[in-house]
XYZ file of C-alpha atoms in Angstrom:
706
model
C 118.650 51.552 87.597
C 117.267 54.331 86.009
C 113.880 53.888 85.602
C 113.229 51.890 88.972
C 114.377 55.089 90.764
C 112.335 57.838 88.353
C 109.596 55.689 89.247
C 109.834 54.963 93.076
C 110.727 58.562 92.815
C 106.558 59.720 91.349
C 105.625 56.972 94.075
C 107.330 58.649 96.435
C 105.808 61.997 95.356
C 102.681 61.559 94.205
C 101.417 59.465 97.473
C 102.866 63.301 100.012
C 101.359 65.358 97.884
C 97.928 63.065 98.243
C 98.759 63.377 101.932
C 100.033 67.249 101.716
C 96.980 68.142 99.678
C 94.708 65.870 102.719
C 95.975 68.728 104.706
C 95.605 71.176 103.089
C 91.356 70.320 102.805
C 90.987 70.339 106.206
C 93.646 73.941 107.011
C 91.996 75.980 103.923
C 90.904 78.519 105.685
C 93.984 81.501 106.010
C 97.404 80.343 104.801
C 98.170 77.160 106.496
C 95.645 75.701 104.103
C 96.900 77.309 100.534
C 100.140 76.645 101.955
C 100.478 73.338 102.243
C 98.642 73.105 99.149
C 101.456 74.835 97.526
C 103.243 72.052 98.640
C 101.019 69.047 97.820
C 100.866 70.880 93.678
C 105.087 71.144 93.855
C 104.772 67.414 94.348
C 101.856 66.294 92.746
C 103.497 68.611 89.751
C 107.486 67.004 90.427
C 105.473 63.431 90.385
C 103.787 64.501 86.639
C 107.219 66.335 84.881
C 110.109 63.026 86.409
C 108.487 60.790 83.436
C 109.136 64.531 81.483
C 112.363 65.100 82.563
C 115.849 63.783 84.544
C 115.219 64.203 87.809
C 117.238 66.808 89.346
C 116.381 68.969 86.340
C 112.470 68.931 88.329
C 113.600 68.728 91.314
C 115.621 72.736 90.889
C 112.155 73.472 89.176
C 110.520 72.360 92.119
C 112.226 73.695 94.674
C 112.516 76.531 92.839
C 108.887 77.497 92.733
C 107.835 76.175 96.107
C 110.877 78.400 97.439
C 109.682 81.720 95.553
C 106.303 80.484 95.743
C 106.802 80.161 99.987
C 107.976 83.662 100.621
C 105.506 85.048 99.414
C 103.220 82.997 101.354
C 104.446 84.092 104.067
C 102.831 88.372 103.656
C 100.446 86.377 105.137
C 101.795 85.469 108.715
C 101.278 87.035 111.637
C 105.216 88.011 112.297
C 104.540 88.540 115.945
C 101.949 85.085 116.498
C 105.631 83.979 114.445
C 107.907 85.132 117.491
C 104.938 83.594 120.134
C 106.024 80.477 118.784
C 109.838 80.745 118.057
C 109.914 76.148 117.292
C 107.644 76.705 115.292
C 107.816 80.257 113.215
C 112.409 79.366 113.354
C 110.796 75.989 111.942
C 109.393 77.959 108.732
C 111.748 80.472 108.319
C 114.253 77.910 108.625
C 112.703 75.506 105.960
C 112.596 78.231 103.376
C 116.284 79.444 103.321
C 117.053 75.037 103.715
C 115.533 75.661 100.016
C 116.300 78.433 98.531
C 119.531 76.855 99.323
C 119.301 73.856 97.153
C 116.886 75.725 94.788
C 119.562 78.641 94.036
C 122.832 75.856 92.861
C 120.940 76.705 89.318
C 120.790 80.619 89.505
C 124.623 81.563 88.267
C 125.946 81.348 84.689
C 125.474 84.181 82.235
C 122.376 85.681 84.904
C 125.863 86.246 87.261
C 127.841 87.728 85.278
C 125.471 89.913 82.982
C 124.079 92.037 85.544
C 126.760 91.848 88.652
C 129.326 93.565 85.828
C 126.291 96.556 85.140
C 126.159 96.080 89.442
C 128.733 98.039 90.339
C 128.757 100.908 88.366
C 127.161 104.131 89.621
C 123.799 103.189 87.064
C 123.248 99.408 89.139
C 124.027 101.243 91.832
C 120.724 103.551 91.706
C 118.992 100.304 90.096
C 119.661 98.393 92.975
C 119.479 101.279 95.344
C 115.994 102.148 93.637
C 114.471 98.164 94.372
C 116.217 98.002 97.681
C 114.556 100.751 98.305
C 111.050 99.768 97.194
C 111.151 96.259 99.285
C 110.264 97.147 102.432
C 108.218 100.476 104.371
C 111.194 101.816 106.324
C 109.140 104.291 107.477
C 106.109 103.425 109.294
C 105.372 106.906 111.244
C 103.706 106.539 113.976
C 103.003 102.900 113.696
C 106.544 101.983 114.922
C 107.288 100.322 117.565
C 110.710 98.534 117.306
C 109.341 95.561 118.759
C 110.777 92.325 117.514
C 107.957 91.754 114.609
C 108.500 94.869 113.416
C 112.100 93.539 113.199
C 111.169 90.712 111.836
C 109.516 91.723 109.451
C 111.466 94.258 107.819
C 114.400 91.998 107.690
C 112.003 89.404 106.127
C 111.215 92.129 103.520
C 113.926 93.523 102.702
C 115.727 89.754 101.480
C 112.186 88.004 100.399
C 113.393 89.676 96.263
C 116.914 88.866 95.556
C 116.063 85.686 97.035
C 112.719 85.293 95.353
C 114.002 86.266 92.446
C 117.177 84.000 92.366
C 114.947 80.589 93.432
C 112.799 81.905 90.119
C 116.468 82.634 87.916
C 117.033 79.037 89.772
C 113.745 77.013 88.566
C 113.858 78.913 84.591
C 117.550 77.527 84.003
C 116.223 74.390 84.900
C 113.523 73.632 81.572
C 114.350 72.015 78.770
C 115.743 73.746 76.205
C 112.893 72.453 73.805
C 110.492 73.713 76.029
C 111.587 77.590 75.175
C 112.004 77.054 71.947
C 108.140 75.480 71.497
C 107.745 79.284 73.736
C 109.537 80.990 71.097
C 108.032 79.462 68.519
C 103.965 80.437 69.743
C 105.376 83.620 70.685
C 105.892 84.286 67.090
C 102.649 83.495 66.201
C 100.867 84.949 68.665
C 102.558 88.524 67.068
C 101.920 87.476 63.776
C 97.864 87.354 65.041
C 98.614 90.347 66.624
C 94.637 91.610 66.528
C 93.379 88.139 68.103
C 95.472 88.602 70.511
C 94.660 91.575 71.834
C 91.002 90.547 71.013
C 92.224 87.860 73.108
C 93.554 89.737 75.648
C 90.679 92.149 76.893
C 87.738 89.054 77.296
C 90.135 87.812 79.033
C 90.312 90.481 81.261
C 86.995 90.634 81.475
C 86.120 87.535 82.075
C 88.600 87.304 84.641
C 87.808 91.176 86.288
C 84.376 90.195 86.242
C 84.891 86.868 88.664
C 87.164 88.017 90.433
C 84.854 91.400 91.366
C 81.297 88.997 91.781
C 82.356 85.991 93.274
C 85.734 86.983 95.291
C 85.304 90.606 96.271
C 81.633 91.001 96.661
C 79.379 92.977 94.548
C 78.909 96.434 95.995
C 81.682 99.148 97.541
C 84.206 97.967 100.095
C 85.993 101.676 99.874
C 83.619 105.188 101.687
C 84.957 106.136 98.407
C 82.991 103.270 96.693
C 79.668 104.082 98.805
C 80.135 107.348 97.431
C 80.432 106.798 94.441
C 77.062 104.198 93.793
C 75.374 106.821 95.732
C 76.433 110.123 93.376
C 75.665 107.063 90.352
C 72.607 106.544 92.093
C 72.016 110.625 92.220
C 72.186 111.265 88.847
C 69.186 108.472 87.579
C 66.880 110.484 89.718
C 68.137 113.931 90.092
C 70.624 115.166 87.985
C 74.025 116.452 90.894
C 72.489 116.205 94.324
C 68.759 114.502 95.860
C 66.573 116.186 98.264
C 67.662 113.589 101.627
C 65.707 111.218 102.469
C 62.572 111.915 105.060
C 64.760 110.815 108.482
C 68.034 112.667 107.612
C 69.932 110.843 110.412
C 68.763 107.864 109.727
C 70.267 106.837 106.850
C 73.428 109.115 107.736
C 76.446 108.325 106.150
C 78.974 111.329 106.292
C 81.357 108.620 106.514
C 80.957 107.715 102.517
C 81.326 110.837 102.181
C 77.752 111.563 101.843
C 76.783 115.048 101.841
C 73.828 116.775 103.915
C 73.407 120.288 103.792
C 71.814 123.192 105.125
C 69.194 122.856 101.610
C 67.558 119.554 102.531
C 69.527 117.742 99.197
C 72.488 115.233 99.746
C 75.344 114.304 97.255
C 78.632 112.572 96.973
C 80.671 115.311 97.075
C 83.329 113.999 94.646
C 83.982 114.709 90.815
C 81.308 113.469 88.404
C 82.740 112.094 85.368
C 82.780 108.480 87.377
C 79.651 108.641 88.454
C 78.752 109.102 85.546
C 80.166 106.993 83.850
C 78.819 103.808 86.594
C 74.839 105.703 86.265
C 75.060 103.725 82.644
C 74.680 99.862 85.081
C 72.693 101.382 87.774
C 70.322 101.627 85.137
C 70.654 98.146 84.190
C 70.821 97.140 87.477
C 74.829 95.873 86.501
C 76.537 98.127 88.178
C 79.550 96.244 89.381
C 79.839 94.758 85.849
C 80.977 98.588 84.631
C 84.415 99.305 85.309
C 85.671 95.185 84.342
C 84.143 96.283 81.449
C 86.106 99.420 81.786
C 89.529 97.519 82.613
C 88.766 95.049 78.814
C 89.155 99.151 77.365
C 92.177 99.870 79.427
C 94.007 97.501 78.473
C 92.723 97.410 74.609
C 93.597 101.270 74.691
C 97.217 99.533 76.297
C 97.970 97.592 73.097
C 96.672 99.916 70.781
C 99.360 103.352 71.909
C 101.796 101.388 72.370
C 101.937 99.411 68.769
C 101.551 103.203 68.034
C 105.552 103.353 68.590
C 106.781 99.933 69.830
C 107.110 96.232 67.755
C 103.869 94.022 68.290
C 105.767 91.372 70.429
C 106.679 93.771 72.532
C 102.949 95.793 72.904
C 101.073 92.454 73.421
C 103.965 91.554 76.924
C 102.914 95.254 78.171
C 99.245 94.557 77.680
C 99.691 90.413 78.541
C 100.740 92.108 82.189
C 98.662 94.893 82.166
C 96.501 91.985 82.138
C 97.188 90.136 84.202
C 98.610 92.825 87.454
C 97.405 91.819 90.375
C 96.765 95.514 90.873
C 94.730 96.754 87.490
C 92.412 93.038 88.458
C 91.568 94.666 91.782
C 90.708 98.311 90.724
C 88.658 96.932 88.097
C 87.084 94.764 90.499
C 86.440 97.638 92.650
C 83.345 100.833 92.635
C 86.528 102.791 93.167
C 87.627 105.514 89.960
C 91.183 104.937 89.186
C 90.035 102.368 86.281
C 87.985 104.695 84.388
C 90.692 107.155 84.979
C 93.355 105.556 83.582
C 90.824 104.098 80.603
C 91.183 108.910 80.232
C 94.369 108.562 80.462
C 95.313 106.093 77.210
C 92.710 108.083 74.972
C 94.840 111.017 75.732
C 98.121 109.424 75.644
C 96.522 107.758 72.270
C 95.594 111.020 70.149
C 98.855 113.509 71.758
C 100.845 110.973 70.723
C 99.090 110.564 67.283
C 99.388 114.646 66.987
C 103.352 113.886 66.410
C 102.521 111.027 63.714
C 100.433 112.402 61.802
C 97.219 111.861 62.719
C 95.364 115.295 62.812
C 92.230 116.486 63.664
C 91.367 113.589 65.533
C 93.914 112.974 67.441
C 93.780 116.292 68.870
C 90.064 115.867 70.113
C 91.532 112.651 71.526
C 93.913 114.592 73.118
C 91.566 116.766 75.022
C 88.458 115.114 75.359
C 90.606 112.957 77.457
C 92.129 115.297 79.463
C 88.997 116.738 80.614
C 87.271 113.758 81.568
C 89.856 112.497 83.197
C 90.095 115.819 85.057
C 86.381 115.665 85.771
C 87.119 111.777 87.265
C 89.471 112.715 89.651
C 91.127 116.512 90.061
C 94.594 115.961 90.341
C 95.978 113.109 88.156
C 93.619 115.366 84.870
C 95.114 119.038 85.528
C 98.715 116.360 85.649
C 97.980 114.539 82.818
C 97.328 118.389 81.675
C 100.355 119.669 82.043
C 102.260 115.957 81.160
C 100.257 116.930 77.393
C 101.110 120.766 77.293
C 104.555 119.788 77.011
C 105.327 117.241 74.835
C 102.670 118.981 72.042
C 104.876 122.069 72.244
C 108.208 119.403 71.484
C 106.153 118.453 69.193
C 105.187 122.371 68.440
C 109.044 123.773 68.443
C 109.230 120.590 65.905
C 106.822 121.721 63.755
C 105.010 118.506 63.693
C 101.837 119.755 65.551
C 100.247 123.587 63.920
C 97.703 125.594 64.996
C 94.910 123.843 64.451
C 95.409 120.861 66.081
C 95.982 123.053 69.664
C 92.567 124.859 69.085
C 90.310 121.584 67.784
C 92.214 120.066 71.407
C 91.163 122.780 73.356
C 87.737 123.113 72.300
C 87.380 119.648 72.976
C 88.477 120.082 76.867
C 84.689 121.120 77.209
C 82.497 118.424 77.967
C 84.518 116.777 80.784
C 86.276 120.394 82.396
C 81.965 121.299 81.385
C 80.925 118.354 83.421
C 82.724 119.338 86.604
C 82.366 123.047 86.567
C 79.118 122.731 86.409
C 78.218 120.101 89.210
C 80.701 122.715 91.417
C 77.627 125.556 90.773
C 74.673 122.874 91.219
C 77.021 121.825 94.423
C 78.702 124.804 96.338
C 77.244 127.659 93.884
C 80.968 128.559 92.912
C 82.816 126.657 89.632
C 85.472 126.808 91.160
C 84.980 125.816 94.879
C 85.136 122.245 94.422
C 82.857 120.138 96.949
C 85.473 118.090 97.986
C 86.654 121.479 99.368
C 83.942 122.407 100.903
C 83.101 119.593 102.899
C 86.696 120.037 104.285
C 86.413 123.679 105.088
C 83.279 123.600 106.580
C 84.057 120.086 109.001
C 87.885 121.273 110.217
C 87.443 124.807 109.773
C 89.936 125.338 106.963
C 90.468 123.853 103.051
C 93.206 120.915 104.856
C 92.801 118.571 102.038
C 95.520 120.159 99.789
C 99.241 119.315 98.529
C 101.854 120.559 100.305
C 103.437 121.024 104.331
C 102.569 122.617 106.944
C 100.272 122.811 110.429
C 97.672 123.548 108.901
C 97.669 121.089 104.988
C 95.865 117.592 106.171
C 95.093 116.100 108.429
C 96.273 113.029 111.592
C 95.766 109.410 111.107
C 97.331 106.559 111.575
C 100.337 107.138 110.447
C 101.185 111.129 111.466
C 103.631 112.572 113.846
C 101.533 115.650 114.380
C 99.635 117.971 113.630
C 99.778 118.672 109.842
C 101.798 117.879 107.429
C 105.894 116.990 106.219
C 108.043 116.247 104.587
C 109.144 113.163 106.201
C 105.600 111.734 106.631
C 105.375 112.997 102.986
C 108.573 109.744 102.206
C 106.807 108.154 103.904
C 103.566 108.080 101.460
C 106.040 107.776 98.545
C 107.761 104.993 100.571
C 104.731 103.167 101.385
C 103.043 103.154 98.042
C 106.636 101.974 95.982
C 106.088 99.042 97.637
C 102.330 98.147 97.850
C 103.313 99.341 93.537
C 106.549 96.349 93.571
C 103.558 93.286 96.014
C 100.333 94.764 94.043
C 101.912 95.940 90.981
C 102.660 92.253 89.336
C 102.304 89.301 92.217
C 105.705 88.460 91.506
C 107.600 86.969 94.368
C 111.059 89.424 93.374
C 108.883 92.274 93.866
C 107.160 94.349 90.434
C 110.326 97.410 89.579
C 113.267 95.601 89.066
C 112.653 95.283 85.339
C 111.042 98.531 85.130
C 113.904 100.488 86.541
C 116.888 98.538 84.430
C 114.925 99.952 81.837
C 115.022 103.017 83.252
C 117.938 104.373 84.643
C 119.711 102.215 81.351
C 117.647 102.300 78.325
C 117.487 104.136 75.086
C 113.842 105.645 75.444
C 110.758 106.583 73.276
C 109.182 109.866 73.123
C 106.200 107.647 74.182
C 108.675 106.385 76.811
C 109.497 110.354 78.488
C 105.803 111.524 78.341
C 105.200 108.194 80.364
C 108.426 108.943 82.557
C 107.158 112.469 82.500
C 103.723 111.916 83.851
C 104.627 109.644 86.438
C 107.185 111.821 87.856
C 104.814 114.775 88.493
C 102.270 112.642 89.812
C 105.383 111.275 92.702
C 106.161 114.777 94.036
C 102.541 116.067 94.162
C 101.021 112.299 96.186
C 104.658 112.947 98.404
C 102.930 116.322 98.726
C 99.692 115.147 99.535
C 98.909 113.809 103.642
C 97.485 110.809 102.985
C 98.517 107.507 101.437
C 95.285 106.319 99.978
C 96.091 102.743 100.068
C 93.242 100.513 99.788
C 92.850 98.223 96.414
C 96.726 98.748 95.970
C 98.851 101.933 95.492
C 95.738 103.039 94.501
C 97.162 107.202 93.761
C 99.765 105.754 91.344
C 97.693 103.419 89.641
C 98.470 105.167 86.148
C 101.683 104.669 87.352
C 100.714 101.251 85.045
C 101.974 101.717 81.772
C 104.818 103.198 82.593
C 105.463 100.191 84.488
C 104.260 97.649 82.042
C 106.358 98.817 78.735
C 109.015 99.182 80.206
C 109.348 95.921 82.583
C 108.584 94.778 78.776
C 111.910 97.457 77.086
C 113.733 96.617 80.517
C 113.382 92.340 79.738
C 114.311 92.940 76.468
C 117.693 94.272 76.864
C 118.634 92.477 80.217
C 117.902 89.465 77.702
C 120.985 91.207 75.592
C 122.790 91.299 78.184
C 123.496 87.919 78.662
C 123.435 86.872 75.799
C 122.123 83.815 73.060
C 119.790 83.035 74.467
C 119.803 84.916 77.021
C 115.518 86.617 76.197
C 114.262 83.227 76.381
C 115.699 82.553 79.747
C 115.010 86.309 80.925
C 111.184 85.505 79.424
C 110.494 82.385 81.551
C 111.644 83.415 84.781
C 109.124 86.034 84.063
C 106.747 83.736 83.746
C 107.124 80.860 86.083
C 107.720 85.100 88.139
C 103.967 85.127 86.435
C 103.076 81.451 88.182
C 103.743 81.782 91.294
C 101.417 85.264 91.891
C 98.409 83.564 90.242
C 99.389 80.556 92.477
C 100.783 81.436 95.230
C 100.085 85.123 95.789
C 96.819 86.422 94.871
C 94.142 83.940 95.666
C 95.318 84.005 99.246
C 95.123 87.673 99.236
C 91.542 87.573 97.690
C 90.031 84.983 100.210
C 92.077 86.940 103.631
C 91.694 90.830 102.786
C 89.087 91.630 100.289
C 85.927 89.285 100.347
C 84.997 91.331 103.344
C 87.239 94.730 103.636
C 87.150 96.846 105.891
C 84.283 94.438 107.936
C 81.968 95.362 104.874
C 80.989 91.173 103.680
C 78.808 91.801 100.311
C 76.738 88.982 100.837
C 74.318 91.088 103.323
C 72.535 92.261 100.076
C 71.120 89.189 100.728
C 68.468 90.891 103.216
C 66.813 92.763 100.471
C 66.080 89.825 99.301
C 64.989 87.263 102.572
C 62.841 91.437 102.822
C 60.560 90.741 100.415
C 60.648 87.430 101.340
C 58.470 88.203 104.787
C 57.469 91.173 103.159
C 55.069 89.232 100.976
C 54.519 92.384 98.271
C 54.265 94.830 100.578
C 56.885 98.436 100.986
C 58.756 98.415 104.060
C 61.664 99.475 105.625
C 64.661 97.625 107.813
C 65.971 98.853 110.188
C 70.080 97.767 110.344
C 70.520 97.377 115.005
C 73.332 98.604 116.188
C 75.083 99.407 119.113
C 77.694 101.757 120.992
C 81.579 100.221 121.373
C 84.645 101.856 121.818
C 83.128 106.003 121.341
C 81.744 104.283 117.964
C 78.364 102.917 116.193
C 78.885 99.176 115.664
C 77.863 97.714 113.320
C 79.614 99.422 109.820
C 75.942 101.101 108.024
C 78.655 101.050 104.302
C 76.026 97.952 102.711
C 73.013 98.705 104.332
C 73.322 102.768 102.891
C 74.106 101.124 99.319
C 71.682 98.657 99.081
C 69.127 101.632 99.340
C 67.701 102.282 95.810
C 68.074 106.125 93.324
C 66.341 108.818 95.170
C 64.882 106.026 98.114
C 62.588 105.364 96.548
C 61.559 101.464 95.912
C 60.406 98.790 98.606
C 62.643 97.548 100.055
C 64.818 100.477 101.889
C 68.158 99.746 104.655
C 67.666 102.227 107.493
C 70.109 102.110 110.913
C 69.432 102.617 114.423
C 71.298 104.456 115.871
C 72.919 107.789 113.850
C 76.716 108.726 114.095
C 76.332 110.295 117.411
C 74.722 106.725 119.424
C 71.474 108.575 118.815
C 67.813 105.960 118.154
C 66.235 106.758 115.245
C 63.037 104.202 115.188
C 60.594 106.565 116.618
C 61.367 108.974 113.793
C 61.145 105.822 111.030
C 57.692 104.786 112.562
C 56.738 108.999 111.901
C 57.792 109.616 109.148
C 57.100 105.021 107.222
C 54.056 104.478 108.427
C 52.646 103.238 105.444
C 56.410 101.273 105.563
C 56.032 97.239 107.610
C 59.219 97.599 110.324
C 61.570 95.472 110.230
C 64.353 94.754 112.351
C 67.981 93.405 111.051
C 70.441 91.865 113.345
C 73.261 89.379 112.881
C 72.438 85.962 114.576
C 76.300 83.872 115.350
C 77.114 85.451 112.090
C 73.745 84.658 109.758
C 70.949 87.482 108.786
C 68.599 87.591 110.959
C 65.511 89.610 109.658
C 62.080 89.958 112.616
C 59.276 92.479 112.913
C 60.011 95.504 114.536
C 57.338 94.653 117.496
C 58.714 91.884 117.901
C 62.346 92.799 119.386
C 62.485 94.014 122.477
C 66.082 95.595 123.185
C 66.020 98.558 120.618
C 66.341 102.377 122.562
C 63.325 104.664 121.056
C 63.521 107.927 123.253
């Protein structure tokens, strides 16, 4: 009977799985299609496992994973739409709660006693409170309207972490002990081949991040900062820190992307020069999109080496694996933003600082100075705070007589390349070694240097979450809550949130000197960005990107600590739960996030780069100028010019240029373009039913010419 029951159970699961898979194919665009695909995968996976394990254990595993994935999947649903269709929304939530209740029967055991005893202590209350604070945006500024959708979303966010965590524990506890013992054996073999594993992690990171960048996000910048960085990189190749403005500046106006055209006919991006200078190497090789994936691979190798200087091989490799599989890390590596390069400079500085206290000599001191200086030339604030953290760390080493005067001298001299680059950039663009182009931009645009940390009516700009002019402490706390929430969500993509194990170690764990260095830098960073007026969330909480280092290290050490609390076999149980959480993140969360959020992030589709190939085909060897057709709508000019501007070659010297029909004020630039580029074939680029069209200018009747 047992064999017959198993046979029919497998047959039923296969039939249901194939039926749901067909439904998933029909609904493949959007969250509903992905949710159906998850259900089909669970049913078919259960059918396979039913022949290897008792059906009850398989059911618990599938129910736990499906419930955890379902809670994660809810991120992508429109809550107002759920409330507008109560039967669908109520049924969906009720189904998830039933799945959760069915899977929780296996979530007790040693976990309950180990964790509940400590939650009753003050330290446990602090850990749980910090975790819950990061589970939702508790204050949403001017966006909060107190509507039912806001309330439902807040409650769902609050429940997601604990319920999904219990579901994952239940699924992990149902795994056969033989599997866990075999996995532990594999772990020992991998640790014995530490160097090979680090290489594999780095190369795997390069492959995954490059694929996400090119195929999923697109090999052109989506965020305004990335557009400016790419322009600065092109500028380095043709003229240095700035370049002459194009013949018709208003037709190439990209002020929305921080591209400044001054009164002297110069054009430049306003951001620090460190990352654009590195990106220029990729532009020269015509592979700018590959630079950040290469830096991501380097960051994984540097992080594993840094952690290995202080920790056991298993801890260092575990932290490297968590970094390589972090959706936040992957998405930043797939962007054109400066944060992956900044992380590499931070890792170099930390490697040097740790080496100075462990007999690393003058080379270690040079790494500290080089890392801090180049970090400051890449992102001013992160470099300043990194310098303060390393200063305190090395001063502590000096008191202990582990850091001598020669190391200080070499470290200070090694600051010069990075700081010299930043000073040269300031002098070239503003005429002052201490006045940054960013500060000058805000002074010109808004009459005063409002872009600075602090509180008051003249600090910052009004934006979508502002309660009024200036920046207040309440808005600063909202920024920190929003960033903590996004770090919990994007850090690992786990359904239970990404911060719990790290918080366990931060509160309970015995810390090394590296732990204290990472913790102090993190607190400095959180503090300064609480005082900053903008949250900066794009491709994750990007201002908090350096916090990935303590997050991955503390998570591994926190997991080991919880394993000790549980008792015999606790380490295997924690590792299994973490592995299932990673499976849920990469199976249920990241693919859908890429599908629905990032390919056309901010309305910019990198697929539009094909317009350059099309223009070459139409021009048949002649130099041409593509004019992006535009119109005024709601006080703004549409469509967005971000992708079009990014397609221009360095120095606006190439066979294909892409200009805009209307400037930012809605004035036509067509006549000026005709006059400025008489030798180029003029083409008009527009969209027809979503498809790009390119026709000669003289064949278009509805362009406005003054």
